[in-house]
PDB file of C-alpha atoms in Angstrom:
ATOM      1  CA  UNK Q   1     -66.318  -9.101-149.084  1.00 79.00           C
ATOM      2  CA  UNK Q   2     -64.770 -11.434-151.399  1.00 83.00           C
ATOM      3  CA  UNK Q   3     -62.660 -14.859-150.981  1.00 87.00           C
ATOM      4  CA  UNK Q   4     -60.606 -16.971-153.059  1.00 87.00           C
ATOM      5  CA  UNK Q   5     -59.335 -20.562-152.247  1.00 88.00           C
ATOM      6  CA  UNK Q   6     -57.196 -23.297-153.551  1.00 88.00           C
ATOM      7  CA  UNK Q   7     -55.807 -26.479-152.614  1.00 88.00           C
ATOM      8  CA  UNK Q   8     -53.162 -27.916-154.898  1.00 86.00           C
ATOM      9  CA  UNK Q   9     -52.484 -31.560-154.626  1.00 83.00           C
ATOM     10  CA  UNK Q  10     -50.124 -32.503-157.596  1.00 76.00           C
ATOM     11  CA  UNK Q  11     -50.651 -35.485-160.239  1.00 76.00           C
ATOM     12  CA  UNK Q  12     -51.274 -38.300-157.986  1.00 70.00           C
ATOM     13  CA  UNK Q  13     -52.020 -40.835-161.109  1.00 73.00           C
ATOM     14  CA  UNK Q  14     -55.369 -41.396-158.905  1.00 78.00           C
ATOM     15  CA  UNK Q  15     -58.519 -40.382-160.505  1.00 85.00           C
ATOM     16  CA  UNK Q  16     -58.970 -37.090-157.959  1.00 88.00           C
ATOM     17  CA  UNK Q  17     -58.475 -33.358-159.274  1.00 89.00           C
ATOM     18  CA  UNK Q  18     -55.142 -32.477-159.371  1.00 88.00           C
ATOM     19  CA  UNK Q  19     -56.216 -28.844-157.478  1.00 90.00           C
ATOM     20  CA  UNK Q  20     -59.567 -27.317-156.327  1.00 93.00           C
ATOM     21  CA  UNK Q  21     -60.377 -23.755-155.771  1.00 94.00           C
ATOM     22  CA  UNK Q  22     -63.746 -21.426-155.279  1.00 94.00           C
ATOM     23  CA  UNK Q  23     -64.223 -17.523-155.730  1.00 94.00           C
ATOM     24  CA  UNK Q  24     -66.997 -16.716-153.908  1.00 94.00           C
ATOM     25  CA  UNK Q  25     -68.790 -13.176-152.697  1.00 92.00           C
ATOM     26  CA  UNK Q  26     -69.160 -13.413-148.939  1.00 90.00           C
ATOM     27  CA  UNK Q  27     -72.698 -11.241-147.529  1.00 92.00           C
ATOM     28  CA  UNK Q  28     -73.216 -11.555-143.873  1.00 91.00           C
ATOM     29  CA  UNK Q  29     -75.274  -9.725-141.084  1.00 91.00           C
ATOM     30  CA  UNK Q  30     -74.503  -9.334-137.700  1.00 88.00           C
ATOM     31  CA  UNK Q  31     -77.090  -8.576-134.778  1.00 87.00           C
ATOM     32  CA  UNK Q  32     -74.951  -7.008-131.989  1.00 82.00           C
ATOM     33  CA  UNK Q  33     -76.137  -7.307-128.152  1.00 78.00           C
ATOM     34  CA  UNK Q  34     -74.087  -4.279-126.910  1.00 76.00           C
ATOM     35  CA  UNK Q  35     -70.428  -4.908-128.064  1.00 72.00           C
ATOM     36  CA  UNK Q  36     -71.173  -8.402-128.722  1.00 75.00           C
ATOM     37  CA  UNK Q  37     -72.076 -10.697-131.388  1.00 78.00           C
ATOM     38  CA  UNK Q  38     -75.679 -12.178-130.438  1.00 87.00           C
ATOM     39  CA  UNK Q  39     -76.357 -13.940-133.498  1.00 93.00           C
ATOM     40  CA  UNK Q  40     -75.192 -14.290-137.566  1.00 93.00           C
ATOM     41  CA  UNK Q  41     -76.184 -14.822-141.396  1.00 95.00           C
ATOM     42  CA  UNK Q  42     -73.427 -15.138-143.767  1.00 95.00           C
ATOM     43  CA  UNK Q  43     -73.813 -16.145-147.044  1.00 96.00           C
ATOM     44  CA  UNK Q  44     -71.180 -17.134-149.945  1.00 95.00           C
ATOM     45  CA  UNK Q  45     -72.270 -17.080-153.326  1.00 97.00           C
ATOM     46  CA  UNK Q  46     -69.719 -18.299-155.823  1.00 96.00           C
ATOM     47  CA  UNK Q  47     -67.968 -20.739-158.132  1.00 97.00           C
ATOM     48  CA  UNK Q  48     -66.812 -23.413-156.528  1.00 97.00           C
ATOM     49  CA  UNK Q  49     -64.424 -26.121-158.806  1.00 95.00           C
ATOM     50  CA  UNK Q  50     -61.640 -27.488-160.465  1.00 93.00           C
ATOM     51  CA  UNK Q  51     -61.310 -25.709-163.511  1.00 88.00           C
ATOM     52  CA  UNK Q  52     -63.826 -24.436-164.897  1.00 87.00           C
ATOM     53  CA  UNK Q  53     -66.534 -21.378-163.705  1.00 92.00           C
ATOM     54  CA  UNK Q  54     -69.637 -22.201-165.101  1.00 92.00           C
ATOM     55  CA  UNK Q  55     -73.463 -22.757-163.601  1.00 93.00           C
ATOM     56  CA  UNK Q  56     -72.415 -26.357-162.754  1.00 92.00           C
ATOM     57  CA  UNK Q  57     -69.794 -25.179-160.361  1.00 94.00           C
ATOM     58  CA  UNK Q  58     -71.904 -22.333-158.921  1.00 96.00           C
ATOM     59  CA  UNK Q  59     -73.013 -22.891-154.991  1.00 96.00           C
ATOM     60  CA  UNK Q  60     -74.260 -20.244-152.023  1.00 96.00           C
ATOM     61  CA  UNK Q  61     -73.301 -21.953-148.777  1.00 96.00           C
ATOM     62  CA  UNK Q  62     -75.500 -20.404-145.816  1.00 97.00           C
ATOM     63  CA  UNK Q  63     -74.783 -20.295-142.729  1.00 96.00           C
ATOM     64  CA  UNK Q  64     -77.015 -19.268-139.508  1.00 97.00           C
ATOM     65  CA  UNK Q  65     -76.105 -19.471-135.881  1.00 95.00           C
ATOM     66  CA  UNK Q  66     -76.793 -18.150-132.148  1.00 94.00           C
ATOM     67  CA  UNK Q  67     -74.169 -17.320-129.410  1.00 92.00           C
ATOM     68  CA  UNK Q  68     -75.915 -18.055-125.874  1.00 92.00           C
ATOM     69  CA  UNK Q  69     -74.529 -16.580-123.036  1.00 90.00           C
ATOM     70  CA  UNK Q  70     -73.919 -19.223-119.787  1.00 92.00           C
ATOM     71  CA  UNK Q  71     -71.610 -16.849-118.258  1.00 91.00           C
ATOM     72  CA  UNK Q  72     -71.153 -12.875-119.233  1.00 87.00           C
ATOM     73  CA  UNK Q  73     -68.173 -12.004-120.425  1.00 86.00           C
ATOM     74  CA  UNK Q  74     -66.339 -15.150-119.975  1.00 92.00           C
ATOM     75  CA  UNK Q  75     -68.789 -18.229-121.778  1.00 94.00           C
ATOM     76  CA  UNK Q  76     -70.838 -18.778-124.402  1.00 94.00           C
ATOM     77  CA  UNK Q  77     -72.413 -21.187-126.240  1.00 95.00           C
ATOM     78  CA  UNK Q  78     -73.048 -21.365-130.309  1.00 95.00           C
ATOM     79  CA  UNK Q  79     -75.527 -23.323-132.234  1.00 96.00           C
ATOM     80  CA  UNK Q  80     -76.351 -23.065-135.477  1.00 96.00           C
ATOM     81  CA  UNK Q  81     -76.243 -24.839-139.057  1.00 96.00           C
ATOM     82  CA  UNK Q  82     -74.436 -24.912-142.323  1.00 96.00           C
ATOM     83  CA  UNK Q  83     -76.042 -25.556-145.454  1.00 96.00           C
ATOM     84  CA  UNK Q  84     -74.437 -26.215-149.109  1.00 95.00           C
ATOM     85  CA  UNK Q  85     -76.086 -26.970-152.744  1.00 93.00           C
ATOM     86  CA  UNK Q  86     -73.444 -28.807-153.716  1.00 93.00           C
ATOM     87  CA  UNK Q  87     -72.516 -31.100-150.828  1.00 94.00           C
ATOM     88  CA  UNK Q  88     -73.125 -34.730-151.129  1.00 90.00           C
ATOM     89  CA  UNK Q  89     -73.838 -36.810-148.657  1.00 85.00           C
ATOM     90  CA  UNK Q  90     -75.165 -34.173-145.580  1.00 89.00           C
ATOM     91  CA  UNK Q  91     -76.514 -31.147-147.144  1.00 93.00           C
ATOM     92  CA  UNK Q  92     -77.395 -29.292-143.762  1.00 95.00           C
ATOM     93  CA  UNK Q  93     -74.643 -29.785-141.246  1.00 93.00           C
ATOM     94  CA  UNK Q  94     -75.401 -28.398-137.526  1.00 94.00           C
ATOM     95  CA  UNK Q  95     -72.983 -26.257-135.554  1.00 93.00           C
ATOM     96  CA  UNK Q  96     -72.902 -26.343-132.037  1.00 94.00           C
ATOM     97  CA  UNK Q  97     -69.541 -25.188-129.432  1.00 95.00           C
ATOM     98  CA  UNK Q  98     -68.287 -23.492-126.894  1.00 96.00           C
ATOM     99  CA  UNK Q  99     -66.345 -20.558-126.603  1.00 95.00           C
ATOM    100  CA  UNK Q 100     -64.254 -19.730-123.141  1.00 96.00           C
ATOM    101  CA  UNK Q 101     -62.244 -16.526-121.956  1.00 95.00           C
ATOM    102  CA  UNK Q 102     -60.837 -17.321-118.637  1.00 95.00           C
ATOM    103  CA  UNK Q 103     -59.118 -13.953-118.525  1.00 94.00           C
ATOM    104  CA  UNK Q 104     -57.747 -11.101-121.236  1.00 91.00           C
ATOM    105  CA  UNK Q 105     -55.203 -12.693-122.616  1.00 95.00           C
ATOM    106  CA  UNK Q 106     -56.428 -16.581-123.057  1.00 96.00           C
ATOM    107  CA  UNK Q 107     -59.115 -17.816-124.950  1.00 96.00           C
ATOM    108  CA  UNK Q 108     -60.561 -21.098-125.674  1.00 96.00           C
ATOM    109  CA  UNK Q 109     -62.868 -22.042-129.092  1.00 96.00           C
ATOM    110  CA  UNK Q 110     -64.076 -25.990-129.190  1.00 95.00           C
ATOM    111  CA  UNK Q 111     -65.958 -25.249-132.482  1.00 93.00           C
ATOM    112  CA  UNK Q 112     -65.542 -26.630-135.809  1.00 87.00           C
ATOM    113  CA  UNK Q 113     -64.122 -26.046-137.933  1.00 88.00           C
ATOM    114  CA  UNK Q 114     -61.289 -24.321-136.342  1.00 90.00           C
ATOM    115  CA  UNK Q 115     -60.898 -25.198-132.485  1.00 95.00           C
ATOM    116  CA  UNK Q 116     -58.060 -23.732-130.834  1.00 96.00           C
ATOM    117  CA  UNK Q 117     -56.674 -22.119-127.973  1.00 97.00           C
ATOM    118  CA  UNK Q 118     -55.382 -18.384-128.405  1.00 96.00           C
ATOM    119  CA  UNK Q 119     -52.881 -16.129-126.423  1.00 97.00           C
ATOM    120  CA  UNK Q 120     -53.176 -12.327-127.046  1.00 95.00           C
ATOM    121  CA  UNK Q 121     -49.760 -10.845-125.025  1.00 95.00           C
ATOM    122  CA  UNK Q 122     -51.389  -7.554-126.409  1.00 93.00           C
ATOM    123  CA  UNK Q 123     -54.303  -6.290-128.573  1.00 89.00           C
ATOM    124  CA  UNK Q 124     -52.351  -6.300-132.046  1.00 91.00           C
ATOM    125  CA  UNK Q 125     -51.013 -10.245-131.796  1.00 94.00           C
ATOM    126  CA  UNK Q 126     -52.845 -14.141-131.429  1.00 95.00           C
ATOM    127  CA  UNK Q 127     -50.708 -17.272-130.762  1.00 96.00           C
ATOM    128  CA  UNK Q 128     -52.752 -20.323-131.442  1.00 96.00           C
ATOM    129  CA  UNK Q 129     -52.562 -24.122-130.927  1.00 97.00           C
ATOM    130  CA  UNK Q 130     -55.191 -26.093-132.889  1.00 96.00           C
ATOM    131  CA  UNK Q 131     -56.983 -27.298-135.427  1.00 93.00           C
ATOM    132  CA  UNK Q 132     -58.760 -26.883-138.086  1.00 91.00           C
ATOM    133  CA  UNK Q 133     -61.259 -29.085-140.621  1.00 90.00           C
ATOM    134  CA  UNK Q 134     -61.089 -27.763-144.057  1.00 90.00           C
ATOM    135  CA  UNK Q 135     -62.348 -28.215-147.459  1.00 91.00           C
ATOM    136  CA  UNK Q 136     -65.471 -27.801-148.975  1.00 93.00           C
ATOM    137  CA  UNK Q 137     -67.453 -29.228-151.857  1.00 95.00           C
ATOM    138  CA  UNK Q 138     -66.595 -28.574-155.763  1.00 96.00           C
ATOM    139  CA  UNK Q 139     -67.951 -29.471-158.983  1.00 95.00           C
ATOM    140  CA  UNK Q 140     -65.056 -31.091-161.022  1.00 93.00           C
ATOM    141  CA  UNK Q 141     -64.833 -30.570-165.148  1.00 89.00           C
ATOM    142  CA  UNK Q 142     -66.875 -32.324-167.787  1.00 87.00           C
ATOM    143  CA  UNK Q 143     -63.908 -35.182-169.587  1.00 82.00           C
ATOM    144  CA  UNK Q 144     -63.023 -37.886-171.860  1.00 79.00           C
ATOM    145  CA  UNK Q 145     -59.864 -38.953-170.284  1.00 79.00           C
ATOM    146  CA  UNK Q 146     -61.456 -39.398-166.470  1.00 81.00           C
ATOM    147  CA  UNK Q 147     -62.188 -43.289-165.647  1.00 81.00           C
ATOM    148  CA  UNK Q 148     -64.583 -44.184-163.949  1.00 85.00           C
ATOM    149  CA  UNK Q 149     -66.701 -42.148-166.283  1.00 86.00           C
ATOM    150  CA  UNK Q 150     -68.923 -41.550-163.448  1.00 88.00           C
ATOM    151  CA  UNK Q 151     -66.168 -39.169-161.820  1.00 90.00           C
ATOM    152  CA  UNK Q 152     -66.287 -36.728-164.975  1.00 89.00           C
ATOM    153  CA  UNK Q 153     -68.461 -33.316-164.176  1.00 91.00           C
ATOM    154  CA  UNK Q 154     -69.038 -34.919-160.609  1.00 93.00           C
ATOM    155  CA  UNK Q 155     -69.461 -33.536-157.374  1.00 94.00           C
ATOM    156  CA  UNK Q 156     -67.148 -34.248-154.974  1.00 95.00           C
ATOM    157  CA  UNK Q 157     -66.729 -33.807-150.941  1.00 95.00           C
ATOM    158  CA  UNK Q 158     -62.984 -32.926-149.999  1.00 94.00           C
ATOM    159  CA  UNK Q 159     -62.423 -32.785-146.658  1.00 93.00           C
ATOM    160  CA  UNK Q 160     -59.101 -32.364-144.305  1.00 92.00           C
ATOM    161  CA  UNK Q 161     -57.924 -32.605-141.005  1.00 93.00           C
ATOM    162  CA  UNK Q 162     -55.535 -30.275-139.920  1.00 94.00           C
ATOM    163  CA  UNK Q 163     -53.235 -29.954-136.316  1.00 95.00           C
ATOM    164  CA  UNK Q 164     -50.955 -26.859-136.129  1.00 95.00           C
ATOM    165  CA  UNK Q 165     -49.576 -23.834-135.034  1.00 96.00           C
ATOM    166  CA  UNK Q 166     -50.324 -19.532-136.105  1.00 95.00           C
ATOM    167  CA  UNK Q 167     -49.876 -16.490-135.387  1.00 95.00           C
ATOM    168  CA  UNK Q 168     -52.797 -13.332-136.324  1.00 94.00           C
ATOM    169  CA  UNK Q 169     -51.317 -10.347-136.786  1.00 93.00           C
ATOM    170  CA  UNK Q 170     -54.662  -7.405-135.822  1.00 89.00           C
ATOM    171  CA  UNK Q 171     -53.823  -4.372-137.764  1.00 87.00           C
ATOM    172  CA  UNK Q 172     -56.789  -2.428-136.204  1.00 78.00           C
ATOM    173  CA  UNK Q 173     -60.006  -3.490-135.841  1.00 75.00           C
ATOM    174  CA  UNK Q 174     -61.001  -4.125-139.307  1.00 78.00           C
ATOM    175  CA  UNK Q 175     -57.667  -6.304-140.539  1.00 86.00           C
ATOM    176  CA  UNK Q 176     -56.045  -9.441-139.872  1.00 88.00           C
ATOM    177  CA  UNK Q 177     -52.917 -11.120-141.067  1.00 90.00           C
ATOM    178  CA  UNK Q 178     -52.659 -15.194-140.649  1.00 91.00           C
ATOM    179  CA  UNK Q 179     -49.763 -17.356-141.226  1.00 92.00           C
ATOM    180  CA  UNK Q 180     -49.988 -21.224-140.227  1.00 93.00           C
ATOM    181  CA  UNK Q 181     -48.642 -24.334-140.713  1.00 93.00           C
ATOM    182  CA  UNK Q 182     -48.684 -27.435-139.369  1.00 94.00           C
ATOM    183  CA  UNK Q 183     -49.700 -31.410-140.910  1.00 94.00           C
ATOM    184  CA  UNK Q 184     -52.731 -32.371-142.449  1.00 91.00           C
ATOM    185  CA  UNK Q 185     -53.284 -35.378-140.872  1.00 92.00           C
ATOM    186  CA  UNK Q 186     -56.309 -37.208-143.508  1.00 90.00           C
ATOM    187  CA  UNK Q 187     -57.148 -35.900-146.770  1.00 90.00           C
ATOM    188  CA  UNK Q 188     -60.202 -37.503-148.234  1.00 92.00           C
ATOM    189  CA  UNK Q 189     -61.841 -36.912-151.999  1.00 94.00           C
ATOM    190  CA  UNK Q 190     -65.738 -38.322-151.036  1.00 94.00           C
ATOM    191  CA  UNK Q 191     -67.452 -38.322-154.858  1.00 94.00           C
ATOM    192  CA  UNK Q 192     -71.093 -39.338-152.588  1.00 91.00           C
ATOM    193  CA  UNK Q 193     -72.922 -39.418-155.511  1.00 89.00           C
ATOM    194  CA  UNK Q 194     -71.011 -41.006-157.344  1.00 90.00           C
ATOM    195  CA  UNK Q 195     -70.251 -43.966-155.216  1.00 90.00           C
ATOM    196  CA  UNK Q 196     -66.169 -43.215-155.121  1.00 91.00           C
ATOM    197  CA  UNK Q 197     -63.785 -42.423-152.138  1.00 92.00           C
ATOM    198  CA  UNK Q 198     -60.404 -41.683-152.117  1.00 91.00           C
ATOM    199  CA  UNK Q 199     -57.898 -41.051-149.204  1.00 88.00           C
ATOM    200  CA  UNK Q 200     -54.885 -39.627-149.728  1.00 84.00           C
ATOM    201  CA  UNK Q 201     -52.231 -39.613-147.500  1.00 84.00           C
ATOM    202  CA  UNK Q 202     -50.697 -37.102-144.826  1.00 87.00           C
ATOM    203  CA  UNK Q 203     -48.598 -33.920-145.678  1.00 86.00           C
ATOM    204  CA  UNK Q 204     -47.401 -30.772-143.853  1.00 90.00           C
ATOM    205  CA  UNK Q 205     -49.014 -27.707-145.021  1.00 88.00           C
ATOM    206  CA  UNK Q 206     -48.301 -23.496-144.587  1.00 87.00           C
ATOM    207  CA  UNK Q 207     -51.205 -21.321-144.955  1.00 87.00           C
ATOM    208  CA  UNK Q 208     -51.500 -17.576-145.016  1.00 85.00           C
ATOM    209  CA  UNK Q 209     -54.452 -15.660-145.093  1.00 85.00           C
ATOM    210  CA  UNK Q 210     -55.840 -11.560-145.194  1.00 81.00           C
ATOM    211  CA  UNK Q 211     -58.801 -10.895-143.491  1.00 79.00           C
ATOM    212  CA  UNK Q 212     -60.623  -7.313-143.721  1.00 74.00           C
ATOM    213  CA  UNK Q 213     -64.341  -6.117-142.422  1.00 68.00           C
ATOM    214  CA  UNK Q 214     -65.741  -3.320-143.369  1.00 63.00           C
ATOM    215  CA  UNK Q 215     -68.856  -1.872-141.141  1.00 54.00           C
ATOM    216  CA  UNK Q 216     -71.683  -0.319-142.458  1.00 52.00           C
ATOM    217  CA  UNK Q 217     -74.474   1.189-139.547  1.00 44.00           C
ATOM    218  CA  UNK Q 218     -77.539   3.176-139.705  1.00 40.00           C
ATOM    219  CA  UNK Q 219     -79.351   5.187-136.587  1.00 38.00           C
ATOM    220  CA  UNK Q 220     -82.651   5.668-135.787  1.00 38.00           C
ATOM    221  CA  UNK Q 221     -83.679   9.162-133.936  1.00 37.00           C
ATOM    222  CA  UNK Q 222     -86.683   9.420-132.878  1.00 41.00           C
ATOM    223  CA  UNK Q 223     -87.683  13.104-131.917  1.00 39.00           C
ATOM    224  CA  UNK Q 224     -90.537  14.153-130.014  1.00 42.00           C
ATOM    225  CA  UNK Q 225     -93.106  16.786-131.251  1.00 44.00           C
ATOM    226  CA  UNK Q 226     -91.481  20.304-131.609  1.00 42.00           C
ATOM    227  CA  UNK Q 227     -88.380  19.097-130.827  1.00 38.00           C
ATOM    228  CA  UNK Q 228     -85.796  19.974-132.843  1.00 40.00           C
ATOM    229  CA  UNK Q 229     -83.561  16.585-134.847  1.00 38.00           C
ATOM    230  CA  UNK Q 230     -79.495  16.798-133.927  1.00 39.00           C
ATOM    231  CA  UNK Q 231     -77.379  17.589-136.669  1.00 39.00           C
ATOM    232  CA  UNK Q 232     -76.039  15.168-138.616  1.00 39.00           C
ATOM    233  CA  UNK Q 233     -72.392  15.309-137.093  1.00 39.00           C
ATOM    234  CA  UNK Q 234     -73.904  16.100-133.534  1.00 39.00           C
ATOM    235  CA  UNK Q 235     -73.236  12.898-131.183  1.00 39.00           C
ATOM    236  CA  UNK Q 236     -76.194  10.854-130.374  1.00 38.00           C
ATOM    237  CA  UNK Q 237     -75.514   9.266-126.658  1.00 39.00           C
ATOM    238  CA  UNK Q 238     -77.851   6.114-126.197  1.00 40.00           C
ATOM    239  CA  UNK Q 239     -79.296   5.996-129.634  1.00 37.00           C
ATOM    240  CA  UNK Q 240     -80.732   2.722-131.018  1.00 37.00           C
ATOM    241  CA  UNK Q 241     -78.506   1.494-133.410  1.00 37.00           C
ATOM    242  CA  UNK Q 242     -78.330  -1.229-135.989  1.00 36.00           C
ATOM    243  CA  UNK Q 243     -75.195  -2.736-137.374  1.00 37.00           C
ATOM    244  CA  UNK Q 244     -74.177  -4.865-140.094  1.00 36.00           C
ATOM    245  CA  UNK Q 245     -71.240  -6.481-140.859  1.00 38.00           C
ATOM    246  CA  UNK Q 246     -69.385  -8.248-144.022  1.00 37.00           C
ATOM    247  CA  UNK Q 247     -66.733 -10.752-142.603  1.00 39.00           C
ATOM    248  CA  UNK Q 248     -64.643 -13.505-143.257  1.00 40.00           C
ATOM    249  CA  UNK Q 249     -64.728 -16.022-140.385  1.00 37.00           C
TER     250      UNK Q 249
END
């Protein structure tokens, strides 16, 4: 899949980009344990900058992680880590959270960076109540006019802390609609390497968001001697299968 993001800010007169964005490729493989997710490797090589797409900006955040099961069918646990080129200050980042379904219609994530708590009054539509920790880590563009001079073609840490409200619209299995909004409650510019942190202060914000995953799966047959294979559109009950999986999370 593919994903494009941008966070406009405005001209603040502070030394901090006045917008950041990334276009990145998103690759990610999912081993399945029945109908459920047992474990994941997404990767997300892209640009990720101010202005300008170039090597400098270029980054492939991995992440790797493991769902656990304490209780089938109603709780799991996660652990796994996050690791990013560009990021300053903690280049590996562990995950680790739990994920609840007291019944069909409720559901409870505590993991970053989105905890919330869902309602589902059918299959097709998600109420939420959460939050979320956003951001990422960008490259900023190479200039003259940028004091300190130690903040031009920098990286920089921008991080934000989000409480609000959404609704996910499922169109199938494959396709989601998102629209959110809520207050950003700290907004902080970290340039680690630099030596530099800014804060800036706390705004209401409206996100939307399209979300599509597309399947690809291959099956093994194994066929005893002098028996003959099933044809290609025959079914295959109780086959091995493998599946992987491009998302978005």
């Amino acid at each position: 899949g593919v994903s494009y993001g941008r966070f406009e800010f405005g001209d603040s007169g502070a030394p901090v980009p006045n917008h950041l964005q990334s276009a990145a490729g998103i690759v990610g493989i999912d081993y399945m344990v029945g109908k459920d997710l047992g474990a994941f490797l997404q990767v997300r090589p892209g640009f990720y900058t101010d202005r300008t797409f170039d090597s400098d900006s270029f980054d492939m955040p991995i992440t790797a992680a493991r769902l656990w099961i304490l209780q089938d069918k109603k709780l799991y646990l996660l652990t796994g880590v996050n690791y990013a080129f560009l990021r300053g200050q903690y280049p590996v980042l562990p995950l680790v959270g739990l994920i609840w379904y007291p019944n069909d219609q409720w559901s409870v994530l505590a993991i970053l960076p989105e905890p919330r708590v869902t309602y589902m009054p059918n299959k097709n539509l998600g109420i939420w109540l959460g939050g979320q920790l956003t951001g990422g880590s960008f490259r900023t563009e190479e200039s003259a006019t940028i004091f300190p001079r130690r903040l031009s073609n920098a990286q920089v840490d921008y991080s934000e802390y989000r409480a609000g409200l959404g609704v996910d619209f499922h169109c199938g299995k494959a396709v989601t609609l998102s629209v959110a909004g809520g207050y950003a409650i700290e907004r902080r510019f970290d340039f680690h390497r630099a030596g530099f942190e800014y804060k800036a202060d706390p705004a209401p914000y409206v996100r939307a968001a399209f979300k599509a995953e597309f399947y690809a799966s291959a099956f093994l047959e194994v066929v005893p001697a002098g028996a003959r294979p099933l044809a290609p559109s025959a079914k295959r009950p109780g086959s091995p299968r493998c599946r992987q999986k491009t998302h978005q999370p």
